[in-house]
XYZ file of N, CA, C and O in Angstrom:
656
model
N -31.049 -7.776 -5.525
C -29.682 -7.433 -5.166
C -29.074 -8.595 -4.386
O -29.674 -9.104 -3.445
N -27.896 -8.997 -4.779
C -27.223 -10.123 -4.130
C -26.716 -9.711 -2.753
O -26.343 -8.556 -2.530
N -26.707 -10.671 -1.855
C -26.195 -10.417 -0.510
C -24.682 -10.202 -0.590
O -23.991 -10.804 -1.407
N -24.185 -9.330 0.255
C -22.747 -9.062 0.292
C -21.999 -10.296 0.782
O -22.450 -10.982 1.696
N -20.877 -10.570 0.136
C -20.019 -11.652 0.605
C -19.072 -11.080 1.641
O -18.546 -9.978 1.473
N -18.863 -11.807 2.694
C -17.972 -11.366 3.762
C -16.686 -12.181 3.690
O -16.722 -13.410 3.618
N -15.569 -11.489 3.678
C -14.253 -12.126 3.681
C -13.599 -11.847 5.026
O -13.721 -10.748 5.555
N -12.920 -12.825 5.570
C -12.244 -12.668 6.847
C -10.750 -12.869 6.645
O -10.335 -13.791 5.950
N -9.954 -12.001 7.252
C -8.500 -12.065 7.141
C -7.921 -12.211 8.535
O -8.232 -11.430 9.427
N -7.074 -13.210 8.711
C -6.526 -13.504 10.024
C -5.016 -13.285 10.021
O -4.314 -13.827 9.171
N -4.560 -12.475 10.945
C -3.133 -12.285 11.150
C -2.842 -12.383 12.638
O -3.769 -12.332 13.470
N -1.583 -12.520 12.960
C -1.176 -12.489 14.365
C 0.098 -11.677 14.455
O 1.047 -11.897 13.704
N 0.109 -10.704 15.353
C 1.302 -9.902 15.600
C 1.799 -10.211 17.009
O 1.028 -10.198 17.966
N 3.092 -10.501 17.094
C 3.723 -10.844 18.364
C 4.839 -9.839 18.627
O 5.722 -9.641 17.780
N 4.798 -9.211 19.782
C 5.840 -8.277 20.180
C 7.105 -9.066 20.459
O 7.101 -10.021 21.242
N 8.211 -8.679 19.819
C 9.490 -9.363 20.004
C 10.538 -8.434 20.603
O 11.724 -8.769 20.625
N 10.116 -7.280 21.084
C 11.051 -6.260 21.533
C 11.293 -6.197 23.032
O 11.811 -5.201 23.527
N 10.973 -7.254 23.783
C 11.261 -7.244 25.217
C 12.761 -7.449 25.403
O 13.293 -8.523 25.152
N 13.453 -6.407 25.834
C 14.904 -6.453 26.022
C 15.274 -6.940 27.421
O 16.410 -6.802 27.848
N 14.309 -7.519 28.136
C 14.582 -8.069 29.459
C 13.879 -7.354 30.589
O 13.768 -7.888 31.687
N 13.394 -6.153 30.347
C 12.712 -5.383 31.390
C 11.272 -5.066 31.031
O 10.623 -4.270 31.708
N 10.778 -5.668 29.964
C 9.424 -5.348 29.542
C 9.304 -3.877 29.216
O 10.226 -3.265 28.704
N 8.177 -3.299 29.551
C 7.946 -1.869 29.288
C 8.154 -1.033 30.547
O 7.473 -0.025 30.751
N 9.106 -1.461 31.381
C 9.365 -0.752 32.642
C 9.611 0.739 32.416
O 9.119 1.577 33.161
N 10.396 1.081 31.400
C 10.616 2.484 31.051
C 10.448 2.622 29.538
O 10.467 1.636 28.805
N 10.375 3.872 29.081
C 10.193 4.131 27.658
C 11.355 3.576 26.838
O 11.181 3.118 25.727
N 12.549 3.603 27.389
C 13.729 3.148 26.662
C 14.098 1.700 26.954
O 15.072 1.196 26.399
N 13.329 1.010 27.755
C 13.700 -0.363 28.121
C 13.209 -1.421 27.141
O 13.527 -2.583 27.298
N 12.479 -1.017 26.123
C 11.970 -2.014 25.176
C 12.118 -1.531 23.744
O 12.154 -0.340 23.465
N 12.246 -2.496 22.847
C 12.352 -2.200 21.428
C 10.976 -2.270 20.789
O 10.114 -3.036 21.209
N 10.798 -1.489 19.739
C 9.516 -1.437 19.019
C 9.554 -2.441 17.873
O 9.525 -2.090 16.710
N 9.624 -3.703 18.220
C 9.751 -4.776 17.242
C 8.597 -5.752 17.371
O 8.141 -6.036 18.475
N 8.171 -6.267 16.252
C 7.131 -7.283 16.263
C 7.191 -8.098 14.990
O 7.720 -7.652 13.970
N 6.658 -9.290 15.061
C 6.543 -10.154 13.892
C 5.071 -10.396 13.627
O 4.319 -10.749 14.534
N 4.679 -10.197 12.380
C 3.302 -10.442 11.986
C 3.278 -11.635 11.050
O 4.094 -11.729 10.136
N 2.351 -12.531 11.309
C 2.216 -13.719 10.481
C 0.772 -13.882 10.050
O -0.146 -13.330 10.645
N 0.628 -14.647 8.992
C -0.681 -15.071 8.498
C -0.479 -16.507 8.031
O 0.616 -16.884 7.603
N -1.516 -17.321 8.116
C -1.364 -18.727 7.746
C -0.743 -18.908 6.357
O -1.195 -18.314 5.381
N 0.339 -19.698 6.330
C 0.974 -20.042 5.072
C 1.829 -18.957 4.437
O 2.226 -19.082 3.284
N 2.130 -17.890 5.171
C 2.910 -16.788 4.609
C 4.175 -16.546 5.413
O 4.236 -16.872 6.586
N 5.179 -15.920 4.784
C 6.408 -15.632 5.538
C 6.163 -14.583 6.616
O 5.207 -13.807 6.544
N 7.043 -14.563 7.575
C 6.966 -13.599 8.665
C 7.251 -12.204 8.126
O 8.173 -12.001 7.333
N 6.458 -11.257 8.554
C 6.653 -9.855 8.220
C 7.255 -9.192 9.455
O 6.583 -9.075 10.486
N 8.519 -8.805 9.354
C 9.183 -8.169 10.488
C 8.822 -6.693 10.509
O 8.995 -5.987 9.510
N 8.313 -6.229 11.630
C 7.800 -4.866 11.724
C 8.435 -4.114 12.884
O 8.997 -4.707 13.810
N 8.326 -2.810 12.814
C 8.811 -1.924 13.855
C 7.974 -0.653 13.810
O 7.027 -0.548 13.032
N 8.364 0.306 14.617
C 7.695 1.607 14.615
C 8.233 2.456 13.465
O 9.284 2.170 12.895
N 7.521 3.509 13.157
C 7.963 4.481 12.166
C 9.106 5.286 12.798
O 8.936 5.861 13.871
N 10.273 5.342 12.151
C 11.375 6.111 12.734
C 11.063 7.599 12.872
O 11.702 8.288 13.655
N 10.072 8.086 12.151
C 9.689 9.498 12.274
C 9.015 9.775 13.611
O 8.976 10.922 14.053
N 8.485 8.744 14.247
C 7.765 8.953 15.503
C 8.387 8.224 16.689
O 7.948 8.410 17.814
N 9.409 7.409 16.458
C 10.032 6.685 17.568
C 11.524 6.562 17.353
O 11.972 6.057 16.313
N 12.272 6.990 18.339
C 13.724 6.838 18.273
C 14.129 5.383 18.482
O 15.275 5.031 18.260
N 13.197 4.544 18.890
C 13.484 3.129 19.146
C 13.085 2.251 17.960
O 13.014 1.039 18.076
N 12.841 2.840 16.812
C 12.415 2.099 15.623
C 13.603 1.407 14.960
O 14.742 1.844 15.080
N 13.305 0.341 14.266
C 14.298 -0.367 13.463
C 13.975 -0.075 11.999
O 12.983 -0.560 11.462
N 14.811 0.721 11.357
C 14.532 1.176 9.995
C 14.650 0.069 8.948
O 14.265 0.281 7.803
N 15.142 -1.093 9.319
C 15.235 -2.193 8.354
C 13.927 -2.986 8.273
O 13.803 -3.885 7.458
N 12.964 -2.642 9.124
C 11.694 -3.361 9.165
C 10.554 -2.491 8.638
O 10.643 -1.277 8.613
N 9.488 -3.158 8.238
C 8.271 -2.463 7.812
C 7.610 -1.812 9.014
O 7.672 -2.332 10.123
N 6.953 -0.666 8.791
C 6.152 -0.066 9.858
C 4.714 0.065 9.366
O 4.448 -0.063 8.163
N 3.772 0.275 10.276
C 2.356 0.316 9.872
C 2.051 1.368 8.809
O 1.207 1.147 7.936
N 2.741 2.490 8.868
C 2.482 3.551 7.905
C 2.906 3.125 6.497
O 2.184 3.347 5.524
N 4.075 2.504 6.379
C 4.510 1.989 5.077
C 3.571 0.909 4.575
O 3.257 0.844 3.385
N 3.127 0.060 5.485
C 2.227 -1.025 5.088
C 0.898 -0.493 4.551
O 0.332 -1.058 3.621
N 0.412 0.593 5.131
C -0.836 1.179 4.644
C -0.661 1.704 3.217
O -1.487 1.431 2.334
N 0.424 2.432 2.973
C 0.682 2.940 1.632
C 0.872 1.781 0.659
O 0.332 1.776 -0.450
N 1.628 0.766 1.081
C 1.852 -0.409 0.227
C 0.547 -1.135 -0.072
O 0.329 -1.600 -1.198
N -0.341 -1.237 0.900
C -1.636 -1.895 0.677
C -2.455 -1.166 -0.380
O -3.060 -1.795 -1.250
N -2.479 0.149 -0.300
C -3.211 0.925 -1.301
C -2.598 0.746 -2.687
O -3.311 0.568 -3.674
N -1.284 0.779 -2.760
C -0.589 0.624 -4.034
C -0.821 -0.763 -4.632
O -1.121 -0.901 -5.823
N -0.701 -1.798 -3.806
C -0.901 -3.162 -4.294
C -2.331 -3.407 -4.737
O -2.577 -4.033 -5.774
N -3.287 -2.920 -3.963
C -4.691 -3.120 -4.305
C -4.999 -2.461 -5.643
O -5.645 -3.052 -6.512
N -4.522 -1.235 -5.816
C -4.754 -0.535 -7.079
C -4.121 -1.301 -8.238
O -4.749 -1.499 -9.285
N -2.881 -1.748 -8.056
C -2.196 -2.468 -9.129
C -2.963 -3.721 -9.531
O -3.167 -3.983 -10.719
N -3.399 -4.492 -8.550
C -4.087 -5.749 -8.865
C -5.400 -5.502 -9.606
O -5.712 -6.199 -10.578
N -6.177 -4.516 -9.159
C -7.413 -4.192 -9.873
C -7.115 -3.637 -11.259
O -7.784 -3.972 -12.242
N -6.114 -2.791 -11.353
C -5.764 -2.209 -12.639
C -5.362 -3.291 -13.648
O -5.836 -3.298 -14.788
N -4.502 -4.204 -13.237
C -4.092 -5.284 -14.135
C -5.290 -6.131 -14.552
O -5.400 -6.557 -15.704
N -6.209 -6.364 -13.628
C -7.435 -7.104 -13.948
C -8.218 -6.376 -15.047
O -8.592 -6.975 -16.056
N -8.479 -5.082 -14.829
C -9.268 -4.331 -15.799
C -8.560 -4.234 -17.150
O -9.206 -4.280 -18.195
N -7.247 -4.103 -17.146
C -6.515 -4.079 -18.415
C -6.680 -5.414 -19.137
O -6.950 -5.454 -20.341
N -6.546 -6.490 -18.394
C -6.652 -7.819 -18.996
C -8.008 -8.037 -19.653
O -8.092 -8.499 -20.787
N -9.086 -7.690 -18.974
C -10.428 -7.940 -19.518
C -10.853 -6.893 -20.550
O -11.871 -7.058 -21.204
N -10.050 -5.829 -20.698
C -10.355 -4.789 -21.679
C -9.353 -4.748 -22.833
O -9.331 -3.783 -23.601
N -8.532 -5.774 -22.950
C -7.635 -5.878 -24.092
C -6.425 -4.972 -24.071
O -5.816 -4.724 -25.111
N -6.060 -4.452 -22.894
C -4.865 -3.619 -22.780
C -3.728 -4.504 -22.275
O -3.796 -5.025 -21.162
N -2.704 -4.674 -23.106
C -1.575 -5.517 -22.712
C -0.543 -4.678 -21.963
O 0.144 -3.843 -22.545
N -0.455 -4.910 -20.658
C 0.529 -4.228 -19.817
C 1.800 -5.065 -19.833
O 1.759 -6.268 -19.593
N 2.925 -4.412 -20.104
C 4.199 -5.129 -20.137
C 5.098 -4.790 -18.950
O 6.050 -5.511 -18.677
N 4.796 -3.699 -18.245
C 5.541 -3.339 -17.034
C 4.673 -2.409 -16.195
O 3.832 -1.669 -16.724
N 4.886 -2.457 -14.879
C 4.102 -1.623 -13.957
C 4.972 -1.361 -12.731
O 5.552 -2.285 -12.167
N 5.026 -0.122 -12.328
C 5.660 0.228 -11.059
C 4.938 1.435 -10.494
O 4.364 2.233 -11.242
N 4.947 1.551 -9.181
C 4.220 2.638 -8.539
C 5.034 3.186 -7.376
O 5.031 2.609 -6.290
N 5.727 4.304 -7.571
C 6.406 4.952 -6.457
C 5.404 5.774 -5.631
O 5.314 6.995 -5.753
N 4.619 5.094 -4.830
C 3.540 5.710 -4.052
C 4.102 6.481 -2.855
O 5.186 6.181 -2.355
N 3.300 7.434 -2.381
C 3.719 8.257 -1.248
C 2.513 8.629 -0.403
O 1.476 9.029 -0.919
N 2.667 8.496 0.904
C 1.607 8.880 1.826
C 2.046 10.013 2.721
O 3.225 10.142 3.042
N 1.096 10.840 3.115
C 1.366 11.953 4.033
C 0.559 11.760 5.304
O -0.641 11.488 5.248
N 1.228 11.908 6.430
C 0.579 11.770 7.723
C 0.896 13.012 8.549
O 2.018 13.504 8.521
N -0.105 13.500 9.270
C 0.091 14.637 10.166
C -0.003 14.166 11.595
O -0.962 13.488 11.969
N 0.997 14.538 12.384
C 0.931 14.270 13.822
C 0.128 15.378 14.487
O 0.224 16.538 14.098
N -0.663 14.991 15.478
C -1.510 15.953 16.170
C -1.225 15.934 17.663
O -2.130 15.864 18.485
N 0.069 15.975 17.997
C 0.468 15.998 19.399
C 0.064 14.742 20.135
O 0.199 13.632 19.635
N -0.467 14.920 21.315
C -0.844 13.788 22.162
C -1.990 12.978 21.580
O -2.212 11.842 21.967
N -2.718 13.546 20.622
C -3.849 12.848 20.014
C -3.407 11.854 18.954
O -4.231 11.216 18.323
N -2.114 11.762 18.699
C -1.638 10.848 17.671
C -1.538 11.555 16.343
O -0.940 12.618 16.238
N -2.120 10.988 15.351
C -2.053 11.581 14.028
C -2.962 10.848 13.082
O -3.706 9.946 13.474
N -2.886 11.236 11.812
C -3.720 10.583 10.824
C -3.128 10.824 9.445
O -2.425 11.814 9.213
N -3.420 9.912 8.551
C -3.040 10.106 7.159
C -3.938 11.169 6.570
O -5.139 11.207 6.841
N -3.351 12.042 5.764
C -4.123 13.098 5.123
C -4.250 12.869 3.616
O -5.145 13.428 2.985
N -3.355 12.026 3.061
C -3.401 11.796 1.621
C -2.401 10.712 1.251
O -1.342 10.611 1.847
N -2.768 9.937 0.254
C -1.827 9.030 -0.393
C -1.905 9.310 -1.885
O -2.996 9.500 -2.432
N -0.753 9.386 -2.519
C -0.691 9.591 -3.963
C -0.059 8.356 -4.587
O 1.055 7.972 -4.225
N -0.806 7.739 -5.479
C -0.288 6.625 -6.253
C 0.184 7.191 -7.587
O -0.499 8.003 -8.201
N 1.366 6.772 -8.012
C 1.933 7.272 -9.264
C 2.288 6.100 -10.186
O 3.461 5.874 -10.495
N 1.281 5.359 -10.612
C 1.551 4.194 -11.452
C 2.232 4.589 -12.759
O 1.778 5.499 -13.449
N 3.312 3.915 -13.043
C 4.026 4.077 -14.304
C 3.822 2.775 -15.070
O 4.364 1.736 -14.706
N 2.989 2.852 -16.085
C 2.541 1.665 -16.801
C 3.118 1.668 -18.207
O 3.061 2.688 -18.899
N 3.635 0.526 -18.595
C 4.097 0.351 -19.972
C 3.144 -0.619 -20.660
O 2.818 -1.663 -20.100
N 2.672 -0.218 -21.853
C 1.748 -1.070 -22.600
C 2.362 -1.425 -23.955
O 3.327 -0.793 -24.398
N 1.779 -2.430 -24.604
C 2.312 -2.914 -25.886
C 1.782 -2.145 -27.084
O 2.495 -1.986 -28.067
N 0.554 -1.659 -27.025
C -0.100 -1.084 -28.198
C -0.371 0.409 -27.988
O -1.166 0.783 -27.115
N 0.234 1.281 -28.798
C -0.003 2.716 -28.623
C -1.463 3.120 -28.797
O -1.904 4.119 -28.224
N -2.236 2.364 -29.531
C -3.652 2.682 -29.738
C -4.463 2.529 -28.455
O -5.590 3.010 -28.380
N -3.906 1.863 -27.453
C -4.631 1.618 -26.194
C -4.241 2.598 -25.080
O -4.668 2.440 -23.938
N -3.479 3.625 -25.409
C -2.988 4.552 -24.383
C -4.120 5.211 -23.606
O -4.115 5.227 -22.370
N -5.099 5.766 -24.293
C -6.212 6.442 -23.605
C -6.998 5.458 -22.740
O -7.405 5.779 -21.631
N -7.242 4.273 -23.281
C -7.975 3.252 -22.508
C -7.175 2.869 -21.269
O -7.733 2.713 -20.183
N -5.865 2.718 -21.422
C -5.006 2.357 -20.288
C -5.072 3.422 -19.196
O -5.136 3.100 -18.005
N -5.082 4.673 -19.582
C -5.206 5.753 -18.592
C -6.576 5.719 -17.914
O -6.690 5.854 -16.696
N -7.636 5.528 -18.695
C -8.997 5.550 -18.155
C -9.250 4.418 -17.167
O -10.043 4.573 -16.227
N -8.602 3.302 -17.342
C -8.851 2.151 -16.466
C -8.366 2.378 -15.038
O -8.775 1.667 -14.120
N -7.554 3.393 -14.817
C -7.149 3.718 -13.442
C -8.370 4.138 -12.612
O -8.443 3.838 -11.423
N -9.314 4.813 -13.236
C -10.539 5.214 -12.526
C -11.331 3.977 -12.086
O -11.818 3.909 -10.961
N -11.443 3.001 -12.967
C -12.143 1.767 -12.606
C -11.440 1.055 -11.456
O -12.087 0.557 -10.530
N -10.112 1.021 -11.526
C -9.345 0.361 -10.459
C -9.544 1.087 -9.136
O -9.704 0.451 -8.094
N -9.562 2.404 -9.177
C -9.769 3.187 -7.942
C -11.131 2.877 -7.333
O -11.267 2.727 -6.134
N -12.146 2.783 -8.162
C -13.497 2.530 -7.656
C -13.642 1.117 -7.101
O -14.457 0.885 -6.214
N -12.852 0.178 -7.585
C -12.974 -1.212 -7.156
C -12.084 -1.554 -5.966
O -12.350 -2.538 -5.269
N -11.057 -0.775 -5.712
C -10.062 -1.113 -4.686
C -10.680 -1.133 -3.283
O -11.146 -0.124 -2.781
N -10.654 -2.297 -2.669
C -11.225 -2.470 -1.331
C -10.532 -1.587 -0.293
O -11.188 -1.018 0.587
N -9.228 -1.484 -0.402
C -8.482 -0.730 0.597
C -8.785 0.763 0.450
O -9.078 1.436 1.432
N -8.731 1.278 -0.776
C -9.029 2.700 -0.995
C -10.458 3.041 -0.570
O -10.711 4.129 -0.070
N -11.377 2.095 -0.741
C -12.761 2.323 -0.332
C -12.941 2.267 1.180
O -14.019 2.592 1.681
N -11.908 1.882 1.898
C -11.995 1.720 3.353
C -11.357 2.861 4.130
O -11.481 2.901 5.352
N -10.665 3.751 3.457
C -9.987 4.835 4.162
C -10.760 6.135 4.008
O -11.551 6.295 3.076
N -10.527 7.066 4.925
C -11.275 8.322 4.919
C -10.485 9.490 4.344
O -11.006 10.590 4.255
N -9.248 9.265 3.966
C -8.433 10.322 3.372
C -8.387 10.127 1.860
O -8.658 9.034 1.359
N -8.041 11.170 1.110
C -7.983 11.040 -0.344
C -6.867 10.104 -0.797
O -5.762 10.121 -0.246
N -7.174 9.298 -1.793
C -6.180 8.480 -2.481
C -6.183 8.983 -3.924
O -7.106 8.708 -4.681
N -5.167 9.764 -4.245
C -5.086 10.387 -5.564
C -4.214 9.551 -6.490
O -3.378 8.760 -6.042
N -4.398 9.765 -7.781
C -3.668 9.004 -8.793
C -3.039 9.952 -9.794
O -3.705 10.879 -10.267
N -1.780 9.694 -10.091
C -1.056 10.450 -11.108
C -0.411 9.437 -12.057
O 0.809 9.262 -12.066
N -1.227 8.761 -12.860
C -0.689 7.708 -13.722
C 0.039 8.256 -14.950
O -0.274 9.333 -15.442
N 0.991 7.480 -15.395
C 1.708 7.752 -16.632
C 1.695 6.453 -17.425
O 1.979 5.380 -16.888
N 1.342 6.555 -18.695
C 1.340 5.384 -19.568
C 2.328 5.629 -20.702
O 2.274 6.666 -21.361
N 3.223 4.680 -20.885
C 4.157 4.722 -22.005
C 3.970 3.456 -22.833
O 3.347 2.489 -22.383
N 4.530 3.490 -24.024
C 4.412 2.337 -24.929
C 5.765 1.638 -24.977
O 6.803 2.286 -25.095
N 5.707 0.317 -24.886
C 6.933 -0.484 -24.963
C 7.608 -0.207 -26.300
O 6.976 -0.261 -27.352
N 8.915 0.064 -26.265
C 9.604 0.287 -27.538
C 9.600 -0.985 -28.379
O 9.653 -2.086 -27.839
N 9.494 -0.826 -29.694
C 9.506 -2.024 -30.548
C 10.850 -2.749 -30.446
O 11.885 -2.114 -30.266
N 10.804 -4.045 -30.514
C 12.045 -4.822 -30.478
C 12.651 -4.865 -31.865
O 11.934 -5.044 -32.862
N 13.962 -4.686 -31.957
C 14.612 -4.668 -33.282
C 14.615 -6.020 -33.946
O 14.447 -7.029 -33.448
């Protein structure tokens, strides 16, 4: 058995919400931060508006990022498996959704994420194979394998209409 390869990911998050008084009071600071990684654009972040009245809804929040990470990981593995299995994907979108329960002072936790990949393929004969490859992608996804809540899939596969 081969030794596991270890990958390291480095990011830096900097709080940018000091409105001049630091965290002196609950309302004296903004829930803003910038996250960076080497060679990548700045990711502007804030709190989830569902849990903080001081959130900036134009920015990403950790909860959205978690759902997006699961969706992106699944998509990348799925496209890989389609490519090596002869399934030509011509379009892909995933209106994913996550559910989180607040537990009062204890915080909260995600209870489920549902990925709803809408995949368009070129060959109608590959429809069943295209659907089946979602299972392979789920098993390979590093992010889905790292969470303790269910990550469910409701894929739909359609065939690209023939060009006139």
